[in-house]
GROMACS .gro file of C-alpha atoms in nm:
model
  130
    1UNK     CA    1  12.525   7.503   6.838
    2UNK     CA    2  12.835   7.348   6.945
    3UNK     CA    3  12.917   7.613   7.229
    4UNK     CA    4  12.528   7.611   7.361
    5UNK     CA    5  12.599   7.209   7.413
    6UNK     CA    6  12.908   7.283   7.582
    7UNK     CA    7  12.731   7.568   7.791
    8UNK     CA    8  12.431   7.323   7.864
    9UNK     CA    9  12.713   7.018   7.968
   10UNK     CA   10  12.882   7.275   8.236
   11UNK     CA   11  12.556   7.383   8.371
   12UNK     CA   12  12.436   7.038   8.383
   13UNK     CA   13  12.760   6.937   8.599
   14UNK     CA   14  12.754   7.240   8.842
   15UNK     CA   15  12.377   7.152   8.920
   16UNK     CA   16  12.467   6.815   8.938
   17UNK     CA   17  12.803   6.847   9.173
   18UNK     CA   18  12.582   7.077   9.351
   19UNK     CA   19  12.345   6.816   9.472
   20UNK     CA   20  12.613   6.571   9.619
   21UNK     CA   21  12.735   6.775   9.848
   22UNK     CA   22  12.604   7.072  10.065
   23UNK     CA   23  12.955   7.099  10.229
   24UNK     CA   24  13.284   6.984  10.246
   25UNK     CA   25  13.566   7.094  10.423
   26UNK     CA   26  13.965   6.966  10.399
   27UNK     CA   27  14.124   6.835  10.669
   28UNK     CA   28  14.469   6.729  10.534
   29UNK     CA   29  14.618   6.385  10.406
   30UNK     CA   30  14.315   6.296  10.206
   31UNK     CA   31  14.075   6.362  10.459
   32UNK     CA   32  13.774   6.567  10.508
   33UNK     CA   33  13.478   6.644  10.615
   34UNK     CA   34  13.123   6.606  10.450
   35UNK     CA   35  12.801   6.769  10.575
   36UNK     CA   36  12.510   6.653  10.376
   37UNK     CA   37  12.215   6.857  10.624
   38UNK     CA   38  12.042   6.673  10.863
   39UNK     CA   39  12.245   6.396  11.043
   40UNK     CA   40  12.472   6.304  10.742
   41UNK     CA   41  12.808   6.463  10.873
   42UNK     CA   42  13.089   6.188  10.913
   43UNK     CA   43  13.450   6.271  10.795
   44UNK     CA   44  13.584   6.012  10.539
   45UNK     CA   45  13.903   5.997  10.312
   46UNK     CA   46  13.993   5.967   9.941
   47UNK     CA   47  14.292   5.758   9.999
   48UNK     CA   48  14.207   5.374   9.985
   49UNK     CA   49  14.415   5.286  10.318
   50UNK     CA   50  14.232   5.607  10.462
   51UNK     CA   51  13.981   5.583  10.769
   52UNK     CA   52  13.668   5.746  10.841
   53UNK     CA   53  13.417   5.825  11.108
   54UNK     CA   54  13.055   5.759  11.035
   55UNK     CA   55  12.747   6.002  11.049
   56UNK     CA   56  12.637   6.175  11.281
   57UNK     CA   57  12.967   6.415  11.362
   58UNK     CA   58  12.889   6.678  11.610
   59UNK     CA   59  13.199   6.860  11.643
   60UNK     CA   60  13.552   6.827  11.523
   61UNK     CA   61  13.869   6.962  11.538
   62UNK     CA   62  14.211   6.878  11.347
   63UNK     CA   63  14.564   7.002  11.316
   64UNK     CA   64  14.868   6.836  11.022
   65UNK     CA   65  14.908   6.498  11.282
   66UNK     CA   66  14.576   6.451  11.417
   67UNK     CA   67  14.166   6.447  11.381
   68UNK     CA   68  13.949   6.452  11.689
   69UNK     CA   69  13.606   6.413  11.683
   70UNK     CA   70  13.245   6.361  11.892
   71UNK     CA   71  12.986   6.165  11.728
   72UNK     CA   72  12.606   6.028  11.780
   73UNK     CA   73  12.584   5.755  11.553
   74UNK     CA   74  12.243   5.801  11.326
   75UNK     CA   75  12.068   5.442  11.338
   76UNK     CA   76  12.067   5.267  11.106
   77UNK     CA   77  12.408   5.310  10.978
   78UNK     CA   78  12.454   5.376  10.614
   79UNK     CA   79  12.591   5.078  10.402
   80UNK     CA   80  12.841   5.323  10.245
   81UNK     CA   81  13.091   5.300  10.548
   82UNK     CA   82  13.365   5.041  10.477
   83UNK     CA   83  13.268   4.884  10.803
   84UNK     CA   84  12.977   4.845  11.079
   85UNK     CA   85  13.064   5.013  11.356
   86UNK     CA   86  12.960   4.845  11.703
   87UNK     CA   87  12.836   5.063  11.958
   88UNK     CA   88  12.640   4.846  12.184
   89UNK     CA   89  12.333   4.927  12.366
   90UNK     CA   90  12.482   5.272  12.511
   91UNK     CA   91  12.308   5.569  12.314
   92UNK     CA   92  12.552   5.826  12.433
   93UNK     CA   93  12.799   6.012  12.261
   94UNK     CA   94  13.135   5.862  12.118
   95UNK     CA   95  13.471   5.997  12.053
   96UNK     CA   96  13.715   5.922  11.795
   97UNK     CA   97  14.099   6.005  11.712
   98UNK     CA   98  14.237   5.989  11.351
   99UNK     CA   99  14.594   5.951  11.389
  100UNK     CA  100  14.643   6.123  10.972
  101UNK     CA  101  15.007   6.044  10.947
  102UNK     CA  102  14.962   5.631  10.951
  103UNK     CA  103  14.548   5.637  10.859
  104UNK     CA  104  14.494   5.453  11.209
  105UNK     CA  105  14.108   5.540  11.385
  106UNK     CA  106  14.059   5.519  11.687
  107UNK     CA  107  13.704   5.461  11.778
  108UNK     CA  108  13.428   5.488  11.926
  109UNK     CA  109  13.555   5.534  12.209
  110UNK     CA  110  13.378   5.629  12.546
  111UNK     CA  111  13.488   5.963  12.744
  112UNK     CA  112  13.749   5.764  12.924
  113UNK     CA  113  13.910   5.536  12.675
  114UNK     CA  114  13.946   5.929  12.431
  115UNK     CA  115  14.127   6.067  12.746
  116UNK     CA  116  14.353   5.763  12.783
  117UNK     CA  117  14.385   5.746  12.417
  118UNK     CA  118  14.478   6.159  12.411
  119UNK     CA  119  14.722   6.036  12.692
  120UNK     CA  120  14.906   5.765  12.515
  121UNK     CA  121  14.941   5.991  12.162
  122UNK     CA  122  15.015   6.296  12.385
  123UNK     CA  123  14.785   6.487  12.187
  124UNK     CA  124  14.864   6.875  12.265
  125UNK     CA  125  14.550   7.032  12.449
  126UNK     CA  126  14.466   7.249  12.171
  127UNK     CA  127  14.311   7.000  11.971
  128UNK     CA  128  14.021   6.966  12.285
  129UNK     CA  129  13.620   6.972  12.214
  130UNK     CA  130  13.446   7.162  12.388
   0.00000   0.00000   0.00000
């Protein structure tokens, strides 16, 4: 009886943990990225001092210094961010820089505040969206 509760408890988790998450993907110094389906993709970190970038992420890339990232934002923002992010009346895209090594964001920024921003942190052209 004992080992069938045990079993059941496992199971139980699994499903559970299952259900949280459809996808998450490391990206170094607590970070990482979470894609819950629909427009629920933002990248967030574990570590209290960490940043984040709310939903919705469209693309991404990262190396062991920095995160780069293009967002929409989905409207209305969810309350789980640890701040509202102000966007103002543009509906574009916006573009954000997680410097990993000191937890500082940079974001959103327009198309031309990123490439001055890439500029100032010389950020090597690998790490480009396409």
């Amino acid at each position: 009886m004992k080992k069938g509760c045990i079993v059941l408890h496992l199971l139980c988790s699994l499903f559970i943990q299952s259900c949280i998450s459809d996808s998450i993907k490391n990206l170094g110094n607590g970070y990482f990225y979470r894609d819950e389906g629909e427009n629920i993709k933002d990248i967030l970190c574990q570590n209290f001092n960490g940043g984040e970038i709310p939903a919705t992420v469209l693309d991404y890339i990262y190396n062991d210094e920095y995160i780069i990232a293009k967002q929409k934002p989905k409207y209305p923002q969810e309350p789980l961010y640890k701040r509202k992010y102000e966007y103002g009346t543009n509906d574009s895209l916006f573009y954000w820089i997680i410097l990993k090594t000191n937890d500082v964001v940079l974001g959103p920024l327009s198309w031309q505040e990123y490439l001055d921003m890439r500029l100032k942190y010389q950020i090597p052209i690998e790490l480009s969206l396409y």
